[in-house]
Coordinates of C-alpha atoms in Angstrom, one line a residue:
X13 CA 86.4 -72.1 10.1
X14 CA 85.8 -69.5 7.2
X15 CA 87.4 -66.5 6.0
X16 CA 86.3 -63.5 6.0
X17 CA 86.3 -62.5 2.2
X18 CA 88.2 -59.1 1.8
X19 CA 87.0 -57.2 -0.6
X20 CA 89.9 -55.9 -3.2
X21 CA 90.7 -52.6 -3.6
X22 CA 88.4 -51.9 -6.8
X23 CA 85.7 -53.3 -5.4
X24 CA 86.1 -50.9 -2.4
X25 CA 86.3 -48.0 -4.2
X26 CA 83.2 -49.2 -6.3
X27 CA 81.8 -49.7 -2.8
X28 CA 82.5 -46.3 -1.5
X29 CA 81.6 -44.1 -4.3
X30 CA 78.2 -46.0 -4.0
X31 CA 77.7 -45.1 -0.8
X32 CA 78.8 -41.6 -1.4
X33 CA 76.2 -41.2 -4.1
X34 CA 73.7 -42.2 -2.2
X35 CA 74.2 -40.1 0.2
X36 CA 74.6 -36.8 -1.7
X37 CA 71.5 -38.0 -3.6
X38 CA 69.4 -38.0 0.0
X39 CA 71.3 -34.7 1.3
X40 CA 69.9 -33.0 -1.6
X41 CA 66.5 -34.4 -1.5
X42 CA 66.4 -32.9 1.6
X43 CA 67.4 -29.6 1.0
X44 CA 65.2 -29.4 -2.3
X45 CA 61.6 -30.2 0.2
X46 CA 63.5 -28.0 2.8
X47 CA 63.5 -24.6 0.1
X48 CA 59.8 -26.2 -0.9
X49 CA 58.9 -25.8 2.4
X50 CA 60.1 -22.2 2.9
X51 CA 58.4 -21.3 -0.3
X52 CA 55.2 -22.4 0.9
X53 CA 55.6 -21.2 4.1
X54 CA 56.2 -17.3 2.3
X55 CA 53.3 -17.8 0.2
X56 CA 50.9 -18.5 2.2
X57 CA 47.5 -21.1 1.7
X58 CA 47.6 -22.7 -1.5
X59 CA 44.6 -22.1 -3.4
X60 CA 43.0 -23.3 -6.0
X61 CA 42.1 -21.6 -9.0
X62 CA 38.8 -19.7 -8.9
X63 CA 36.3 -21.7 -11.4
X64 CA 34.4 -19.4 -13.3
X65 CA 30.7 -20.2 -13.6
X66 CA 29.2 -19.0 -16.3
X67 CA 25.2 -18.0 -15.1
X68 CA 23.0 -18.5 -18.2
X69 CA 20.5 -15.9 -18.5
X70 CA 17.8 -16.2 -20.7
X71 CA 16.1 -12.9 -22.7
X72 CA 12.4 -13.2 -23.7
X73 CA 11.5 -11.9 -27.3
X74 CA 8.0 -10.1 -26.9
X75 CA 5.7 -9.8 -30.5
X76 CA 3.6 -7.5 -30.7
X77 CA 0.7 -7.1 -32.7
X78 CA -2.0 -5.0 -34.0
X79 CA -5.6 -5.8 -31.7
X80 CA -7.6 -5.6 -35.2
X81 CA -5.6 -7.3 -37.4
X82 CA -3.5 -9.6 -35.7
X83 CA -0.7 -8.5 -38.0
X84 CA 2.6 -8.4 -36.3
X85 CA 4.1 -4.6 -35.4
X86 CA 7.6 -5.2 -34.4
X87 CA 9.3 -7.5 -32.1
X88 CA 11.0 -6.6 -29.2
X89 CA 14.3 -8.8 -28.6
X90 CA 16.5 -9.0 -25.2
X91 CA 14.3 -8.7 -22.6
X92 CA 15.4 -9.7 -19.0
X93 CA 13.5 -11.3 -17.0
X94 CA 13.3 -8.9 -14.3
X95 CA 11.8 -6.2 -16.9
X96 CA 8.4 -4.8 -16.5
X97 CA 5.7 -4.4 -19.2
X98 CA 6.2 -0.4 -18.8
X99 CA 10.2 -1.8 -19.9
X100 CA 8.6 -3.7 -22.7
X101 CA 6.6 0.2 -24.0
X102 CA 9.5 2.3 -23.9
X103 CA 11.4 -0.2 -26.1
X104 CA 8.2 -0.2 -28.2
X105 CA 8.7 3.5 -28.5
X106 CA 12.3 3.0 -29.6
X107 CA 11.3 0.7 -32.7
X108 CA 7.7 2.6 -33.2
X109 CA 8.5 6.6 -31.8
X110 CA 5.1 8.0 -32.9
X111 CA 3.5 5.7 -29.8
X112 CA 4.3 6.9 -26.9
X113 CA 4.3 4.6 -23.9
X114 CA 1.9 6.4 -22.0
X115 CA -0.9 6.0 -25.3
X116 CA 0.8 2.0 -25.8
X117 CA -2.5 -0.2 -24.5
X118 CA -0.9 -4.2 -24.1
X119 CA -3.0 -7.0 -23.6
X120 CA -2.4 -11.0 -23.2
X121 CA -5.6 -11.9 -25.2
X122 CA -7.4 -9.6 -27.5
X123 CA -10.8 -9.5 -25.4
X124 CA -8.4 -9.1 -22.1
X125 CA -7.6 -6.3 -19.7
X126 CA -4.9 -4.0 -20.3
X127 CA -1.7 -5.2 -18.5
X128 CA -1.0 -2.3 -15.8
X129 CA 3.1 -1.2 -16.0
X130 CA 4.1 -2.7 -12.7
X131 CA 3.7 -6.2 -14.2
X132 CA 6.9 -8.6 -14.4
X133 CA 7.4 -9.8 -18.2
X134 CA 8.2 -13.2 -16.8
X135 CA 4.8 -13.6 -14.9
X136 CA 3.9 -13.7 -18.4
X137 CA 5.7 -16.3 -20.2
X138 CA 4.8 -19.6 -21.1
X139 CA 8.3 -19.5 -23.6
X140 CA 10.8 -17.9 -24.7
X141 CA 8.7 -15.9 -27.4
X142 CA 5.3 -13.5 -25.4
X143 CA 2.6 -12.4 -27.8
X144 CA 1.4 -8.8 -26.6
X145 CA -1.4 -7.2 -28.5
X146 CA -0.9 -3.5 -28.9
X147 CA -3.8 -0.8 -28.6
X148 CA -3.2 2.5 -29.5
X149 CA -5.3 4.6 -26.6
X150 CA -4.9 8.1 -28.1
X151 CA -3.4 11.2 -26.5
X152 CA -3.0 10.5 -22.9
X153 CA -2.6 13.3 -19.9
X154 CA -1.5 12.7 -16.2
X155 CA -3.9 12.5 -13.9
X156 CA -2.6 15.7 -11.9
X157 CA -3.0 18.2 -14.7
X158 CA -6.3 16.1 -15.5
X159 CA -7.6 17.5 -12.1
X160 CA -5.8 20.9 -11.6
X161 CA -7.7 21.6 -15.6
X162 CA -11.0 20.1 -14.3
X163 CA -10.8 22.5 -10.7
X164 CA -9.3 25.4 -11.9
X165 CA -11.9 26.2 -14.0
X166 CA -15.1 26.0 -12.0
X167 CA -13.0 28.3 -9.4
X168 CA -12.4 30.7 -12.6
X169 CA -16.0 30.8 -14.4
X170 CA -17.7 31.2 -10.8
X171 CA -16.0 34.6 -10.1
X172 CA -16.4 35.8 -13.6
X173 CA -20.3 36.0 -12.7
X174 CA -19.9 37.1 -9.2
X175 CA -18.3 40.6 -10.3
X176 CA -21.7 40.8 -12.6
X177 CA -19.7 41.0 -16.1
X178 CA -21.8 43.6 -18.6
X179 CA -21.5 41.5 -20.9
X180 CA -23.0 38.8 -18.7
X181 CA -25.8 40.9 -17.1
X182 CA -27.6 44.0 -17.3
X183 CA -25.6 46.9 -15.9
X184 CA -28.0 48.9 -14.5
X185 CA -30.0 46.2 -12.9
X186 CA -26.8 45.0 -11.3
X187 CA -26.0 48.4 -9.6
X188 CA -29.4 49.5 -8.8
X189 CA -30.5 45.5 -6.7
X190 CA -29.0 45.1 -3.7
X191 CA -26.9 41.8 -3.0
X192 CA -28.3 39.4 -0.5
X193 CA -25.7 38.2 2.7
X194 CA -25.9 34.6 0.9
X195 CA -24.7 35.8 -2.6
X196 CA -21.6 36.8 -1.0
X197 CA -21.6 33.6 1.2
X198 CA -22.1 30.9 -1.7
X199 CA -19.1 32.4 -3.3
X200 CA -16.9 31.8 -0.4
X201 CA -18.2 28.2 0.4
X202 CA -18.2 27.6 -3.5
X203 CA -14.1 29.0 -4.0
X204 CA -13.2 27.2 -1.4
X205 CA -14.3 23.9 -1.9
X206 CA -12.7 23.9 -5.0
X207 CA -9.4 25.7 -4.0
X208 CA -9.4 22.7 -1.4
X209 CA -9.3 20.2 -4.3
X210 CA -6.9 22.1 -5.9
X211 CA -4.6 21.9 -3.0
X212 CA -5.1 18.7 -2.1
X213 CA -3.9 17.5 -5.9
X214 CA -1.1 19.1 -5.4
X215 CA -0.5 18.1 -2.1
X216 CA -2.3 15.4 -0.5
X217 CA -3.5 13.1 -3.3
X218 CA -0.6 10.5 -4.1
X219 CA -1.2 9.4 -8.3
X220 CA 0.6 6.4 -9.5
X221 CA 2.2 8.2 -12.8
X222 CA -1.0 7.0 -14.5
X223 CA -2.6 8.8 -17.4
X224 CA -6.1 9.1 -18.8
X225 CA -7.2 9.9 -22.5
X226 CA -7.5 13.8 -23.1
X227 CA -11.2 12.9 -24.2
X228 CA -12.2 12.4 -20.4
X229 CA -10.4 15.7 -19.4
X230 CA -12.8 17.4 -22.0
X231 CA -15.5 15.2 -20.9
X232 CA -15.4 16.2 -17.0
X233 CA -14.2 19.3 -17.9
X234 CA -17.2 20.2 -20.0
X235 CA -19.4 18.8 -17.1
X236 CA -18.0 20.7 -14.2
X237 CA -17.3 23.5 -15.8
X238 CA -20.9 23.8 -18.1
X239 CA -22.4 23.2 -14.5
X240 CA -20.8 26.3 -12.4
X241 CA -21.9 28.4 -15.5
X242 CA -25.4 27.4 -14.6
X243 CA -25.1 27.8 -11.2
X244 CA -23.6 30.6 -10.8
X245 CA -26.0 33.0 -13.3
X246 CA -28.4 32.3 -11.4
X247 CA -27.1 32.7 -7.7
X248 CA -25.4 36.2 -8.7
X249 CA -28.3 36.9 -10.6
X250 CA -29.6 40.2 -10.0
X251 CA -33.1 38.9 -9.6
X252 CA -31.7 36.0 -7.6
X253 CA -34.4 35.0 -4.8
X254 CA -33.0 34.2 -1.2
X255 CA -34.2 31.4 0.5
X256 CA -37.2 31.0 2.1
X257 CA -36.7 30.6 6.2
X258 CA -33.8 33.1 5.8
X259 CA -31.0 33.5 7.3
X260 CA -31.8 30.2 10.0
X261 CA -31.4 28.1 6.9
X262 CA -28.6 29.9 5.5
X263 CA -26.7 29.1 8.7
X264 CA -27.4 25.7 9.5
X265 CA -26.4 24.8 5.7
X266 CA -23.0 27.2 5.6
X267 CA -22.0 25.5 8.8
X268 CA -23.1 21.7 7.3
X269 CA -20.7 22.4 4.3
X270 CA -18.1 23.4 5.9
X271 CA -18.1 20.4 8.3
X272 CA -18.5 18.3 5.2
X273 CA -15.2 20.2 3.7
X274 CA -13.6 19.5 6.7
X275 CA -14.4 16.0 7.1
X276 CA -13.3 14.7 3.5
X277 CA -10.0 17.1 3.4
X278 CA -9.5 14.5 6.9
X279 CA -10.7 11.6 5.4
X280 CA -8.5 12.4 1.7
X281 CA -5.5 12.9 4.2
X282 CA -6.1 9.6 5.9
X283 CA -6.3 7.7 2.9
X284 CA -3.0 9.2 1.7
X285 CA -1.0 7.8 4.8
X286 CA -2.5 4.7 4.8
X287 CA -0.8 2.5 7.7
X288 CA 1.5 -0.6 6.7
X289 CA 2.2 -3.7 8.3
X290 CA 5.0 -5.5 6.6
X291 CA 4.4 -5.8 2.9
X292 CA 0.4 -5.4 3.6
X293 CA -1.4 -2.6 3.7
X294 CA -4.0 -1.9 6.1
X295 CA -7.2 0.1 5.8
X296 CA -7.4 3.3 7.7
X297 CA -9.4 3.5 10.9
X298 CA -10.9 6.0 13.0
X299 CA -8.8 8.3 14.9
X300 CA -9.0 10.7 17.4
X301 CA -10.3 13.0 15.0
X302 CA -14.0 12.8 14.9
X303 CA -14.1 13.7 11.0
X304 CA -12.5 9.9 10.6
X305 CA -15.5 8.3 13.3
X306 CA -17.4 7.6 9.3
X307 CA -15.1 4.9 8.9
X308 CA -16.5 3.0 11.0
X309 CA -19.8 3.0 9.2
X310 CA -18.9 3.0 5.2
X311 CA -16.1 2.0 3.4
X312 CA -16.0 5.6 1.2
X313 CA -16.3 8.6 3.8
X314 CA -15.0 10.9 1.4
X315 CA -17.8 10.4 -1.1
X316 CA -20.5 10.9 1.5
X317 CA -19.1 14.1 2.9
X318 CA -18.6 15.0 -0.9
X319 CA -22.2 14.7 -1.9
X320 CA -23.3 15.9 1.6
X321 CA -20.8 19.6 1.1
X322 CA -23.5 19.8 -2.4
X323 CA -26.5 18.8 -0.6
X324 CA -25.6 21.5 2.2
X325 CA -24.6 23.9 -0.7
X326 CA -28.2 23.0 -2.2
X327 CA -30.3 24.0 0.5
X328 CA -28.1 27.3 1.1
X329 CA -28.6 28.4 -1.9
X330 CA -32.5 26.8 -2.7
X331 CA -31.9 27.1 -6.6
X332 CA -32.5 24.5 -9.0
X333 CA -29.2 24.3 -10.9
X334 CA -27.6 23.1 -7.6
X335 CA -30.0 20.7 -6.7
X336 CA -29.7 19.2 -10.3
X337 CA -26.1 19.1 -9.8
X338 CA -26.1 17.5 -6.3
X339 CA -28.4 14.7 -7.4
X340 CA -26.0 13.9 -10.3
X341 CA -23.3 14.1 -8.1
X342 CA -25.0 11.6 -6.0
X343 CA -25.2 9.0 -8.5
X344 CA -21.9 9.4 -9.5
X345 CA -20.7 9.1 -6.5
X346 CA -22.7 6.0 -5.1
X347 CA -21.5 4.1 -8.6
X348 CA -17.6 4.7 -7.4
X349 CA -18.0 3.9 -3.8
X350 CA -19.6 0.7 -5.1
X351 CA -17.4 -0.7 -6.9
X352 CA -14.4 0.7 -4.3
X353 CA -16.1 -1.2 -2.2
X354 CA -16.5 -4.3 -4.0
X355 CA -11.8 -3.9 -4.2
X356 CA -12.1 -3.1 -0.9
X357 CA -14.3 -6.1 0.3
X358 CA -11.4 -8.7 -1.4
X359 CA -8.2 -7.4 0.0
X360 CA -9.6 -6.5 4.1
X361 CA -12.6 -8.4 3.8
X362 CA -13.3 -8.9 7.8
X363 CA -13.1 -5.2 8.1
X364 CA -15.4 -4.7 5.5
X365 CA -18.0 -7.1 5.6
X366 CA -20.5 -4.6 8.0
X367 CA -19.7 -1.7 6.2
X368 CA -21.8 0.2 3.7
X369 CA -20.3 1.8 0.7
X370 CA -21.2 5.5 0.9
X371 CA -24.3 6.3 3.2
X372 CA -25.4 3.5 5.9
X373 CA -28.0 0.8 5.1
X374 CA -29.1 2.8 1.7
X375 CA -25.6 2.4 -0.3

């Protein structure tokens, strides 16, 4: 038989206070994750720390220099990517302020095209540095006082000589000859086709914010308006000579030019509010209106009722100057349906392709 070993009294006690410590030692583990718990619990999710990411952007530098001399102008630092070549001229200006943006010509290559505004600097880049070459195009105007300069005038210079100035023509001559019905009727056709253009700049005709060099407003100005000065002498001429079948002419040409006035203020208004399908743009097509049946023979309707209100204006009058004119016209006009045309046959090419430019089978 054994005995059972008693433990002595220290030992007991050593025993005991073990046991006790190990039991605080778990009661207060306990209520530590219990007061965790609860603090958790108040606060909500834990979550992590946002990590900052840093997005590296990177800035083109864009030299510019001179078309003749390839010596470098200035370069132009910091420029985002998003930033347009019209972004890239106004910060030209800022470094170079006697160059205006709208007379700043950049080009890729020396022999290349200019770069229109609307182009993104980073189609552009091949690196971090772009090489622009800088043309300086002279004194630039918009295009709307370009055309309100080149229309006002002929509307101006024409009614000068229809009230028979004395210092234009002989006064007694002038009083004494009696006015023929078309005099009066070639003033009205003639004001109004240009107060048409007039209106329509203003407010039909949408420009891009382009500009022109002033030397092409003098230039068209000095051929409009040198032209209505010729044409008009001689209609309110006092010795002016109607035409030769009379008034059956007269009519059927008055009421050919205003048709053809009609037709291209239609066909200018069309073109305006061109239709859009998503991000393309569509050509315009024939309407209801009969004026806008011409598209479906040229690509240019406006041009061809342009030259056709002259040709009307031509045979209402039967003078020389006008004919003159409405030949001219009729070059100019064919050369800028052409090469419309030519635009128009690469972006709606299967719309185009049996089209003529201006007039059917000849242009």
């Amino acid at each position: 038989m054994h005995r059972r070993h008693k433990p002595s009294a220290p030992e007991r006690k050593r025993d005991l206070a073990a046991h006790g410590g190990d039991l605080s030692m778990s009661h207060n583990d306990t209520r530590s994750f219990f007061n965790f718990s609860q603090l958790v619990l108040s606060a909500g999710h834990i979550k992590s720390p946002p990590v900052l990411k840093h997005s590296k952007i990177t800035y083109f530098e864009v030299e510019i220099l001179d078309v003749q001399s390839k010596k470098q102008i200035c370069i132009v630092d910091k420029i985002p990517p998003a930033s347009t070549i019209l972004d890239v001229k106004h910060k030209f200006h800022k470094a170079c302020p006697q160059w205006y943006p709208s007379r700043v010509g950049l080009q890729l290559e020396r022999n290349g095209p200019y770069l229109k505004d609307s182009v993104n600097i980073q189609s552009l880049a091949v690196s971090s540095i772009i090489t622009l070459y800088f043309t300086d195009l002279g004194q630039q105007v918009g295009w709307t006082t370009f055309f309100l300069t080149e229309y006002t005038g002929p509307l101006l210079i024409y009614l000068l000589f229809y009230i028979r100035l004395s210092t234009i023509y002989d006064q007694v001559e002038s009083t004494k000859n009696f006015r023929h019905p078309v005099v009066h009727l070639a003033c009205f056709c003639h004001c109004l086709h240009y107060i048409r253009h007039l209106l329509e700049t203003l407010f039909v005709h949408k420009f891009s914010g382009g500009h022109t060099p002033v030397k092409n407003m003098i230039k068209g100005c000095a051929f409009y308006w040198g032209f209505t000065s010729w044409i008009a002498y001689y209609i309110n001429h006092p010795h002016y000579t109607p035409p030769s079948f009379g008034h059956r002419q007269v009519s059927f040409a008055a009421l050919a030019f205003l048709m053809c006035e009609a037709g291209n203020h239609f066909i200018n208004v069309a073109l305006a509010h061109q239709n859009h399908s998503g991000l393309k743009s569509c050509f315009p097509s024939p309407s209801y209106n009969p004026f806008t049946w011409l598209f479906f023979l040229v690509s240019c309707p406006n041009y061809t009722y342009e030259v056709g209100s002259w040709i009307s204006f031509t045979v209402m009058t039967q003078t020389l100057p006008v004919g003159i004119f409405a030949f001219l016209m009729v070059i100019q006009m064919s050369l800028w349906a052409q090469k419309k045309h030519r635009l128009y046959l690469k972006r709606f090419y299967p719309e185009m392709r049996r089209k003529a430019a201006m007039i059917p089978i000849i242009f």
